[in-house]
Amino acid sequence: MGQQPFETILEAHHAEIYRYLRRVTSRAAEADDLSQETFLRAYRAYRALPSDANVRAWLFTIATNLARNHFRSEGRRSRAHAAVTVSRSVLDDGAGPEGETLFNETRARVEAVVERLPLRQRLAFILRKIHDVDYEVIARSLDCSAETARAHVFQALRKIRHSLGEPPQMEIQR
C-alpha cells in the first residue's frame, strides 16, 4: 500500500494542527503562519516518510518544533501566550447558570496559569490534555524521553491544580 495523496493529509489534519498552534501562540496570525509552514515542511519531506508512519504524530512534531523555534527567535519564550480552551468535560458540573459562571471563572484561571507555564510544560500539557497525543510523540516533539514528557505534563497539572486551590493528585497514565 502506497502513501495517500498529500492533499488528503492536509484535509484530514489541517484544522487540528491549526487549533494546536492557535492554543500555543494565542494569536491567529501566528497560528496561520506556523500552520502553513508546518504543512509546507511536511509536503517537502513527505516522500521520505515511511508509508507506515504515524502522520498525525509527525505533523505535531513539525508544528511543535516550529512553535519552539518561533518563540526562541522572537525572544519571547518566557512570555509566550497560550490560550487553552478548557472543555466542558473537564469542568462541567451541570449546575445551570451558577455552574456556567463557575465554569467561566475556572476556565479563565486555568488559561492564565497555562500562559505562565514554562514552554515545554505548556506544549506537553496542550499536546496531551487537549489533543490526546501520546507521551512517545510528545517526547519526540520536545526532544526528550517519554518519562520527561510525563513529568512536564505532571508538573503543569500540579501547577494548575495548585492555582485552583486543589490538593496535588497523582495521575497514573498507562
Short mmCIF file of N, CA and C in Angstrom, two decimals:
data_model
loop_
_atom_site.label_atom_id
_atom_site.label_comp_id
_atom_site.label_asym_id
_atom_site.label_seq_id
_atom_site.Cartn_x
_atom_site.Cartn_y
_atom_site.Cartn_z
N MET A 1 0.84 -1.18 0.00
CA MET A 1 0.00 0.00 0.00
C MET A 1 0.89 1.24 0.00
N GLY A 2 0.67 2.15 -0.93
CA GLY A 2 1.47 3.36 -1.04
C GLY A 2 0.96 4.46 -0.14
N GLN A 3 1.64 5.58 -0.23
CA GLN A 3 1.24 6.73 0.56
C GLN A 3 -0.04 7.35 0.00
N GLN A 4 -0.83 7.90 0.88
CA GLN A 4 -2.03 8.61 0.43
C GLN A 4 -1.62 9.96 -0.13
N PRO A 5 -2.44 10.54 -0.99
CA PRO A 5 -2.10 11.86 -1.55
C PRO A 5 -1.95 12.89 -0.42
N PHE A 6 -0.99 13.79 -0.57
CA PHE A 6 -0.73 14.78 0.47
C PHE A 6 -1.96 15.65 0.72
N GLU A 7 -2.73 15.91 -0.31
CA GLU A 7 -3.94 16.72 -0.16
C GLU A 7 -4.89 16.09 0.85
N THR A 8 -4.97 14.77 0.87
CA THR A 8 -5.81 14.06 1.83
C THR A 8 -5.32 14.30 3.26
N ILE A 9 -4.02 14.29 3.43
CA ILE A 9 -3.42 14.54 4.75
C ILE A 9 -3.70 15.97 5.18
N LEU A 10 -3.55 16.89 4.27
CA LEU A 10 -3.83 18.29 4.57
C LEU A 10 -5.27 18.47 5.03
N GLU A 11 -6.20 17.89 4.29
CA GLU A 11 -7.62 18.00 4.65
C GLU A 11 -7.92 17.34 5.99
N ALA A 12 -7.29 16.21 6.26
CA ALA A 12 -7.57 15.46 7.49
C ALA A 12 -6.99 16.11 8.74
N HIS A 13 -5.87 16.82 8.61
CA HIS A 13 -5.15 17.27 9.80
C HIS A 13 -4.99 18.77 9.94
N HIS A 14 -5.30 19.53 8.92
CA HIS A 14 -5.03 20.97 8.98
C HIS A 14 -5.74 21.65 10.14
N ALA A 15 -7.02 21.39 10.32
CA ALA A 15 -7.79 22.07 11.37
C ALA A 15 -7.22 21.77 12.76
N GLU A 16 -6.86 20.51 13.01
CA GLU A 16 -6.34 20.15 14.33
C GLU A 16 -4.97 20.78 14.58
N ILE A 17 -4.11 20.79 13.59
CA ILE A 17 -2.79 21.41 13.74
C ILE A 17 -2.95 22.91 13.95
N TYR A 18 -3.86 23.53 13.21
CA TYR A 18 -4.10 24.97 13.39
C TYR A 18 -4.59 25.25 14.82
N ARG A 19 -5.57 24.46 15.30
CA ARG A 19 -6.09 24.67 16.67
C ARG A 19 -4.98 24.53 17.70
N TYR A 20 -4.12 23.54 17.52
CA TYR A 20 -2.99 23.36 18.44
C TYR A 20 -2.10 24.60 18.43
N LEU A 21 -1.73 25.05 17.26
CA LEU A 21 -0.85 26.23 17.17
C LEU A 21 -1.55 27.48 17.66
N ARG A 22 -2.84 27.57 17.49
CA ARG A 22 -3.62 28.71 17.99
C ARG A 22 -3.58 28.73 19.51
N ARG A 23 -3.70 27.56 20.12
CA ARG A 23 -3.63 27.48 21.59
C ARG A 23 -2.24 27.81 22.10
N VAL A 24 -1.24 27.38 21.38
CA VAL A 24 0.14 27.61 21.80
C VAL A 24 0.51 29.08 21.66
N THR A 25 0.12 29.72 20.58
CA THR A 25 0.53 31.10 20.33
C THR A 25 -0.47 32.12 20.82
N SER A 26 -1.73 31.78 20.87
CA SER A 26 -2.87 32.64 21.21
C SER A 26 -3.07 33.78 20.21
N ARG A 27 -2.43 33.70 19.08
CA ARG A 27 -2.60 34.72 18.05
C ARG A 27 -2.92 34.04 16.72
N ALA A 28 -4.03 34.42 16.13
CA ALA A 28 -4.48 33.78 14.89
C ALA A 28 -3.47 33.93 13.77
N ALA A 29 -2.89 35.11 13.62
CA ALA A 29 -1.94 35.33 12.52
C ALA A 29 -0.70 34.44 12.68
N GLU A 30 -0.19 34.32 13.90
CA GLU A 30 0.96 33.45 14.14
C GLU A 30 0.59 31.99 13.89
N ALA A 31 -0.59 31.60 14.34
CA ALA A 31 -1.04 30.22 14.13
C ALA A 31 -1.18 29.94 12.64
N ASP A 32 -1.71 30.89 11.88
CA ASP A 32 -1.81 30.73 10.42
C ASP A 32 -0.43 30.52 9.81
N ASP A 33 0.49 31.40 10.15
CA ASP A 33 1.84 31.31 9.59
C ASP A 33 2.51 29.99 9.95
N LEU A 34 2.44 29.61 11.22
CA LEU A 34 3.08 28.37 11.66
C LEU A 34 2.41 27.14 11.06
N SER A 35 1.10 27.19 10.92
CA SER A 35 0.37 26.08 10.30
C SER A 35 0.78 25.92 8.84
N GLN A 36 0.84 27.03 8.12
CA GLN A 36 1.26 26.96 6.72
C GLN A 36 2.69 26.43 6.61
N GLU A 37 3.56 26.90 7.48
CA GLU A 37 4.95 26.43 7.45
C GLU A 37 5.03 24.94 7.82
N THR A 38 4.19 24.50 8.75
CA THR A 38 4.15 23.09 9.12
C THR A 38 3.84 22.23 7.90
N PHE A 39 2.80 22.61 7.17
CA PHE A 39 2.40 21.79 6.03
C PHE A 39 3.34 21.96 4.84
N LEU A 40 3.98 23.09 4.72
CA LEU A 40 4.99 23.26 3.68
C LEU A 40 6.17 22.33 3.93
N ARG A 41 6.64 22.30 5.17
CA ARG A 41 7.76 21.41 5.52
C ARG A 41 7.34 19.95 5.39
N ALA A 42 6.12 19.66 5.81
CA ALA A 42 5.63 18.28 5.69
C ALA A 42 5.56 17.87 4.22
N TYR A 43 5.09 18.75 3.37
CA TYR A 43 4.99 18.45 1.94
C TYR A 43 6.37 18.15 1.36
N ARG A 44 7.35 18.96 1.73
CA ARG A 44 8.71 18.77 1.22
C ARG A 44 9.32 17.44 1.66
N ALA A 45 8.96 16.99 2.85
CA ALA A 45 9.56 15.77 3.40
C ALA A 45 8.68 14.53 3.22
N TYR A 46 7.50 14.71 2.67
CA TYR A 46 6.51 13.64 2.64
C TYR A 46 6.98 12.38 1.91
N ARG A 47 7.67 12.54 0.81
CA ARG A 47 8.10 11.37 0.03
C ARG A 47 9.04 10.47 0.83
N ALA A 48 9.81 11.05 1.73
CA ALA A 48 10.76 10.27 2.53
C ALA A 48 10.11 9.62 3.75
N LEU A 49 8.87 9.98 4.04
CA LEU A 49 8.18 9.43 5.21
C LEU A 49 7.81 7.97 4.94
N PRO A 50 8.15 7.07 5.85
CA PRO A 50 7.75 5.67 5.65
C PRO A 50 6.23 5.55 5.54
N SER A 51 5.76 4.64 4.72
CA SER A 51 4.32 4.52 4.49
C SER A 51 3.56 4.09 5.74
N ASP A 52 4.24 3.48 6.70
CA ASP A 52 3.56 3.05 7.93
C ASP A 52 3.72 4.06 9.08
N ALA A 53 4.25 5.23 8.79
CA ALA A 53 4.48 6.25 9.83
C ALA A 53 3.16 6.82 10.33
N ASN A 54 3.17 7.27 11.58
CA ASN A 54 2.02 7.94 12.18
C ASN A 54 2.05 9.40 11.71
N VAL A 55 1.25 9.70 10.70
CA VAL A 55 1.27 11.02 10.08
C VAL A 55 0.86 12.10 11.07
N ARG A 56 -0.14 11.84 11.90
CA ARG A 56 -0.60 12.82 12.88
C ARG A 56 0.54 13.18 13.83
N ALA A 57 1.22 12.18 14.35
CA ALA A 57 2.34 12.42 15.27
C ALA A 57 3.45 13.20 14.57
N TRP A 58 3.73 12.84 13.35
CA TRP A 58 4.76 13.52 12.56
C TRP A 58 4.41 14.99 12.39
N LEU A 59 3.16 15.29 12.07
CA LEU A 59 2.73 16.68 11.90
C LEU A 59 2.81 17.46 13.21
N PHE A 60 2.40 16.84 14.32
CA PHE A 60 2.50 17.51 15.62
C PHE A 60 3.96 17.79 15.97
N THR A 61 4.85 16.88 15.61
CA THR A 61 6.27 17.10 15.88
C THR A 61 6.79 18.29 15.09
N ILE A 62 6.43 18.37 13.82
CA ILE A 62 6.85 19.50 13.00
C ILE A 62 6.28 20.80 13.58
N ALA A 63 5.00 20.80 13.91
CA ALA A 63 4.35 22.00 14.44
C ALA A 63 4.98 22.43 15.77
N THR A 64 5.26 21.47 16.64
CA THR A 64 5.87 21.79 17.93
C THR A 64 7.26 22.38 17.75
N ASN A 65 8.04 21.79 16.88
CA ASN A 65 9.39 22.31 16.64
C ASN A 65 9.33 23.72 16.06
N LEU A 66 8.41 23.96 15.15
CA LEU A 66 8.27 25.31 14.59
C LEU A 66 7.85 26.30 15.67
N ALA A 67 6.93 25.90 16.54
CA ALA A 67 6.48 26.80 17.62
C ALA A 67 7.65 27.11 18.56
N ARG A 68 8.41 26.11 18.92
CA ARG A 68 9.57 26.34 19.80
C ARG A 68 10.57 27.28 19.14
N ASN A 69 10.86 27.04 17.88
CA ASN A 69 11.79 27.92 17.16
C ASN A 69 11.24 29.34 17.05
N HIS A 70 9.95 29.45 16.85
CA HIS A 70 9.30 30.76 16.74
C HIS A 70 9.48 31.55 18.04
N PHE A 71 9.20 30.90 19.17
CA PHE A 71 9.34 31.59 20.45
C PHE A 71 10.79 31.95 20.73
N ARG A 72 11.69 31.05 20.37
CA ARG A 72 13.11 31.32 20.55
C ARG A 72 13.55 32.51 19.71
N SER A 73 13.17 32.51 18.45
CA SER A 73 13.61 33.58 17.55
C SER A 73 12.97 34.92 17.89
N GLU A 74 11.80 34.89 18.46
CA GLU A 74 11.13 36.12 18.87
C GLU A 74 11.62 36.60 20.23
N GLY A 75 12.40 35.78 20.91
CA GLY A 75 12.88 36.15 22.24
C GLY A 75 11.76 36.27 23.25
N ARG A 76 10.69 35.50 23.02
CA ARG A 76 9.52 35.62 23.87
C ARG A 76 9.21 34.32 24.58
N ARG A 77 10.16 33.44 24.70
CA ARG A 77 9.87 32.15 25.29
C ARG A 77 9.21 32.30 26.67
N SER A 78 9.73 33.20 27.49
CA SER A 78 9.21 33.32 28.85
C SER A 78 7.86 34.01 28.91
N ARG A 79 7.52 34.80 27.88
CA ARG A 79 6.23 35.48 27.94
C ARG A 79 5.30 35.08 26.81
N ALA A 80 5.60 33.95 26.17
CA ALA A 80 4.74 33.47 25.09
C ALA A 80 3.38 33.12 25.65
N HIS A 81 2.36 33.45 24.92
CA HIS A 81 0.99 33.23 25.38
C HIS A 81 0.45 31.92 24.85
N ALA A 82 -0.34 31.25 25.69
CA ALA A 82 -1.01 30.04 25.27
C ALA A 82 -2.46 30.14 25.71
N ALA A 83 -3.34 30.16 24.76
CA ALA A 83 -4.76 30.20 25.08
C ALA A 83 -5.27 28.77 25.06
N VAL A 84 -5.62 28.28 26.20
CA VAL A 84 -6.11 26.91 26.31
C VAL A 84 -7.61 26.95 26.49
N THR A 85 -8.29 26.26 25.65
CA THR A 85 -9.73 26.17 25.78
C THR A 85 -10.04 24.97 26.65
N VAL A 86 -10.54 25.24 27.82
CA VAL A 86 -10.88 24.18 28.74
C VAL A 86 -12.24 23.63 28.35
N SER A 87 -12.30 22.35 28.11
CA SER A 87 -13.56 21.78 27.65
C SER A 87 -14.51 21.54 28.80
N ARG A 88 -15.78 21.49 28.48
CA ARG A 88 -16.81 21.23 29.48
C ARG A 88 -16.61 19.88 30.14
N SER A 89 -16.08 18.92 29.43
CA SER A 89 -15.89 17.60 30.03
C SER A 89 -14.91 17.66 31.19
N VAL A 90 -14.04 18.66 31.21
CA VAL A 90 -13.07 18.80 32.29
C VAL A 90 -13.71 19.47 33.50
N LEU A 91 -14.55 20.49 33.27
CA LEU A 91 -15.04 21.31 34.37
C LEU A 91 -16.55 21.32 34.57
N ASP A 92 -17.31 20.66 33.74
CA ASP A 92 -18.76 20.77 33.77
C ASP A 92 -19.34 20.10 35.02
N ASP A 93 -20.18 20.84 35.71
CA ASP A 93 -20.89 20.24 36.83
C ASP A 93 -22.40 20.29 36.62
N GLY A 94 -22.85 20.82 35.48
CA GLY A 94 -24.26 20.81 35.12
C GLY A 94 -25.15 21.55 36.09
N ALA A 95 -24.69 22.62 36.72
CA ALA A 95 -25.46 23.31 37.75
C ALA A 95 -26.18 24.56 37.24
N GLY A 96 -26.55 24.62 35.98
CA GLY A 96 -27.30 25.75 35.45
C GLY A 96 -26.47 27.02 35.39
N PRO A 97 -27.12 28.19 35.59
CA PRO A 97 -26.41 29.47 35.48
C PRO A 97 -25.23 29.60 36.46
N GLU A 98 -25.41 29.09 37.67
CA GLU A 98 -24.31 29.15 38.63
C GLU A 98 -23.14 28.30 38.13
N GLY A 99 -23.46 27.16 37.58
CA GLY A 99 -22.42 26.29 37.02
C GLY A 99 -21.72 26.94 35.85
N GLU A 100 -22.47 27.65 35.02
CA GLU A 100 -21.88 28.35 33.87
C GLU A 100 -20.90 29.42 34.34
N THR A 101 -21.29 30.18 35.36
CA THR A 101 -20.42 31.21 35.91
C THR A 101 -19.15 30.59 36.49
N LEU A 102 -19.33 29.53 37.27
CA LEU A 102 -18.18 28.84 37.85
C LEU A 102 -17.27 28.29 36.75
N PHE A 103 -17.87 27.70 35.72
CA PHE A 103 -17.10 27.16 34.61
C PHE A 103 -16.26 28.26 33.96
N ASN A 104 -16.88 29.41 33.68
CA ASN A 104 -16.17 30.51 33.03
C ASN A 104 -15.04 31.05 33.90
N GLU A 105 -15.29 31.18 35.19
CA GLU A 105 -14.26 31.66 36.11
C GLU A 105 -13.09 30.67 36.18
N THR A 106 -13.42 29.40 36.29
CA THR A 106 -12.39 28.37 36.39
C THR A 106 -11.59 28.30 35.09
N ARG A 107 -12.27 28.36 33.97
CA ARG A 107 -11.58 28.34 32.68
C ARG A 107 -10.59 29.49 32.58
N ALA A 108 -11.02 30.69 32.97
CA ALA A 108 -10.13 31.86 32.90
C ALA A 108 -8.91 31.67 33.80
N ARG A 109 -9.12 31.09 34.99
CA ARG A 109 -7.99 30.85 35.89
C ARG A 109 -7.03 29.83 35.31
N VAL A 110 -7.57 28.75 34.73
CA VAL A 110 -6.72 27.73 34.13
C VAL A 110 -5.93 28.31 32.96
N GLU A 111 -6.59 29.07 32.11
CA GLU A 111 -5.91 29.69 30.96
C GLU A 111 -4.79 30.61 31.42
N ALA A 112 -5.02 31.36 32.48
CA ALA A 112 -3.99 32.27 33.00
C ALA A 112 -2.78 31.48 33.51
N VAL A 113 -3.03 30.37 34.19
CA VAL A 113 -1.92 29.55 34.69
C VAL A 113 -1.16 28.93 33.53
N VAL A 114 -1.86 28.42 32.54
CA VAL A 114 -1.21 27.79 31.40
C VAL A 114 -0.34 28.80 30.65
N GLU A 115 -0.79 30.03 30.56
CA GLU A 115 0.01 31.07 29.89
C GLU A 115 1.35 31.28 30.58
N ARG A 116 1.39 31.06 31.89
CA ARG A 116 2.62 31.29 32.66
C ARG A 116 3.51 30.06 32.79
N LEU A 117 3.05 28.92 32.30
CA LEU A 117 3.86 27.71 32.39
C LEU A 117 5.11 27.85 31.52
N PRO A 118 6.20 27.21 31.94
CA PRO A 118 7.37 27.15 31.06
C PRO A 118 6.97 26.50 29.72
N LEU A 119 7.63 26.90 28.67
CA LEU A 119 7.23 26.49 27.32
C LEU A 119 7.10 24.97 27.17
N ARG A 120 8.05 24.20 27.65
CA ARG A 120 7.98 22.74 27.48
C ARG A 120 6.79 22.15 28.23
N GLN A 121 6.50 22.66 29.44
CA GLN A 121 5.34 22.17 30.18
C GLN A 121 4.05 22.54 29.45
N ARG A 122 4.00 23.76 28.94
CA ARG A 122 2.80 24.22 28.22
C ARG A 122 2.57 23.37 26.98
N LEU A 123 3.62 23.16 26.19
CA LEU A 123 3.46 22.36 24.97
C LEU A 123 3.06 20.93 25.31
N ALA A 124 3.71 20.33 26.30
CA ALA A 124 3.38 18.96 26.69
C ALA A 124 1.94 18.87 27.19
N PHE A 125 1.52 19.84 28.01
CA PHE A 125 0.16 19.85 28.54
C PHE A 125 -0.86 19.96 27.41
N ILE A 126 -0.66 20.88 26.49
CA ILE A 126 -1.61 21.08 25.40
C ILE A 126 -1.66 19.84 24.50
N LEU A 127 -0.50 19.29 24.18
CA LEU A 127 -0.48 18.10 23.34
C LEU A 127 -1.21 16.93 24.01
N ARG A 128 -0.95 16.72 25.30
CA ARG A 128 -1.53 15.56 25.98
C ARG A 128 -2.99 15.76 26.37
N LYS A 129 -3.29 16.86 27.03
CA LYS A 129 -4.61 17.03 27.62
C LYS A 129 -5.64 17.64 26.67
N ILE A 130 -5.19 18.37 25.68
CA ILE A 130 -6.13 18.98 24.74
C ILE A 130 -6.22 18.14 23.47
N HIS A 131 -5.08 17.66 22.97
CA HIS A 131 -5.07 16.93 21.70
C HIS A 131 -4.88 15.42 21.86
N ASP A 132 -4.77 14.93 23.08
CA ASP A 132 -4.68 13.50 23.37
C ASP A 132 -3.55 12.80 22.61
N VAL A 133 -2.41 13.47 22.56
CA VAL A 133 -1.23 12.91 21.91
C VAL A 133 -0.49 12.05 22.93
N ASP A 134 0.00 10.88 22.50
CA ASP A 134 0.67 10.00 23.48
C ASP A 134 2.06 10.52 23.84
N TYR A 135 2.56 10.03 24.96
CA TYR A 135 3.80 10.55 25.53
C TYR A 135 5.02 10.32 24.63
N GLU A 136 5.03 9.24 23.89
CA GLU A 136 6.16 8.99 23.00
C GLU A 136 6.24 10.06 21.91
N VAL A 137 5.09 10.47 21.40
CA VAL A 137 5.04 11.52 20.37
C VAL A 137 5.45 12.86 20.98
N ILE A 138 4.95 13.14 22.18
CA ILE A 138 5.33 14.37 22.87
C ILE A 138 6.85 14.39 23.08
N ALA A 139 7.39 13.25 23.48
CA ALA A 139 8.84 13.15 23.71
C ALA A 139 9.61 13.47 22.44
N ARG A 140 9.19 12.90 21.33
CA ARG A 140 9.87 13.21 20.06
C ARG A 140 9.72 14.68 19.71
N SER A 141 8.55 15.24 19.95
CA SER A 141 8.30 16.65 19.63
C SER A 141 9.17 17.58 20.46
N LEU A 142 9.38 17.23 21.73
CA LEU A 142 10.14 18.08 22.63
C LEU A 142 11.60 17.66 22.75
N ASP A 143 11.98 16.62 22.03
CA ASP A 143 13.34 16.10 22.05
C ASP A 143 13.77 15.73 23.47
N CYS A 144 12.94 14.88 24.08
CA CYS A 144 13.21 14.40 25.44
C CYS A 144 12.70 12.96 25.54
N SER A 145 12.86 12.35 26.69
CA SER A 145 12.35 10.99 26.90
C SER A 145 10.85 11.04 27.19
N ALA A 146 10.20 9.90 27.06
CA ALA A 146 8.77 9.81 27.38
C ALA A 146 8.54 10.12 28.86
N GLU A 147 9.47 9.69 29.71
CA GLU A 147 9.35 9.98 31.14
C GLU A 147 9.43 11.48 31.41
N THR A 148 10.30 12.17 30.70
CA THR A 148 10.40 13.62 30.86
C THR A 148 9.14 14.29 30.36
N ALA A 149 8.58 13.79 29.27
CA ALA A 149 7.32 14.34 28.76
C ALA A 149 6.22 14.17 29.81
N ARG A 150 6.16 12.98 30.43
CA ARG A 150 5.18 12.75 31.50
C ARG A 150 5.40 13.73 32.65
N ALA A 151 6.67 13.96 32.98
CA ALA A 151 6.99 14.88 34.07
C ALA A 151 6.54 16.30 33.73
N HIS A 152 6.71 16.71 32.49
CA HIS A 152 6.25 18.05 32.07
C HIS A 152 4.74 18.17 32.25
N VAL A 153 4.01 17.16 31.82
CA VAL A 153 2.54 17.19 31.96
C VAL A 153 2.16 17.17 33.43
N PHE A 154 2.82 16.32 34.21
CA PHE A 154 2.53 16.23 35.65
C PHE A 154 2.77 17.57 36.33
N GLN A 155 3.90 18.20 36.04
CA GLN A 155 4.21 19.50 36.65
C GLN A 155 3.19 20.56 36.24
N ALA A 156 2.79 20.55 34.98
CA ALA A 156 1.78 21.50 34.52
C ALA A 156 0.47 21.29 35.27
N LEU A 157 0.04 20.04 35.39
CA LEU A 157 -1.20 19.74 36.11
C LEU A 157 -1.09 20.13 37.58
N ARG A 158 0.07 19.88 38.17
CA ARG A 158 0.27 20.24 39.58
C ARG A 158 0.13 21.75 39.76
N LYS A 159 0.73 22.52 38.87
CA LYS A 159 0.64 23.98 38.96
C LYS A 159 -0.78 24.47 38.74
N ILE A 160 -1.48 23.86 37.81
CA ILE A 160 -2.87 24.26 37.55
C ILE A 160 -3.73 23.94 38.76
N ARG A 161 -3.58 22.73 39.30
CA ARG A 161 -4.37 22.35 40.49
C ARG A 161 -4.06 23.25 41.68
N HIS A 162 -2.79 23.56 41.86
CA HIS A 162 -2.40 24.45 42.95
C HIS A 162 -3.05 25.82 42.79
N SER A 163 -3.06 26.33 41.58
CA SER A 163 -3.66 27.66 41.35
C SER A 163 -5.16 27.65 41.59
N LEU A 164 -5.79 26.49 41.44
CA LEU A 164 -7.23 26.38 41.68
C LEU A 164 -7.54 26.04 43.13
N GLY A 165 -6.49 25.92 43.93
CA GLY A 165 -6.69 25.61 45.35
C GLY A 165 -7.01 24.16 45.61
N GLU A 166 -6.70 23.29 44.66
CA GLU A 166 -6.94 21.86 44.84
C GLU A 166 -5.67 21.19 45.34
N PRO A 167 -5.83 20.14 46.14
CA PRO A 167 -4.63 19.42 46.58
C PRO A 167 -3.99 18.70 45.40
N PRO A 168 -2.67 18.56 45.42
CA PRO A 168 -1.99 17.82 44.34
C PRO A 168 -2.51 16.39 44.28
N GLN A 169 -2.61 15.86 43.07
CA GLN A 169 -3.07 14.49 42.89
C GLN A 169 -2.08 13.76 42.02
N MET A 170 -1.94 12.50 42.30
CA MET A 170 -1.10 11.66 41.44
C MET A 170 -1.95 11.22 40.26
N GLU A 171 -1.38 11.31 39.09
CA GLU A 171 -2.08 10.85 37.90
C GLU A 171 -1.26 9.74 37.29
N ILE A 172 -1.87 8.59 37.15
CA ILE A 172 -1.16 7.45 36.59
C ILE A 172 -1.65 7.26 35.16
N GLN A 173 -0.72 7.34 34.23
CA GLN A 173 -1.03 7.13 32.81
C GLN A 173 -0.41 5.81 32.39
N ARG A 174 -1.15 5.04 31.66
CA ARG A 174 -0.62 3.76 31.17
C ARG A 174 -0.51 3.77 29.68
#
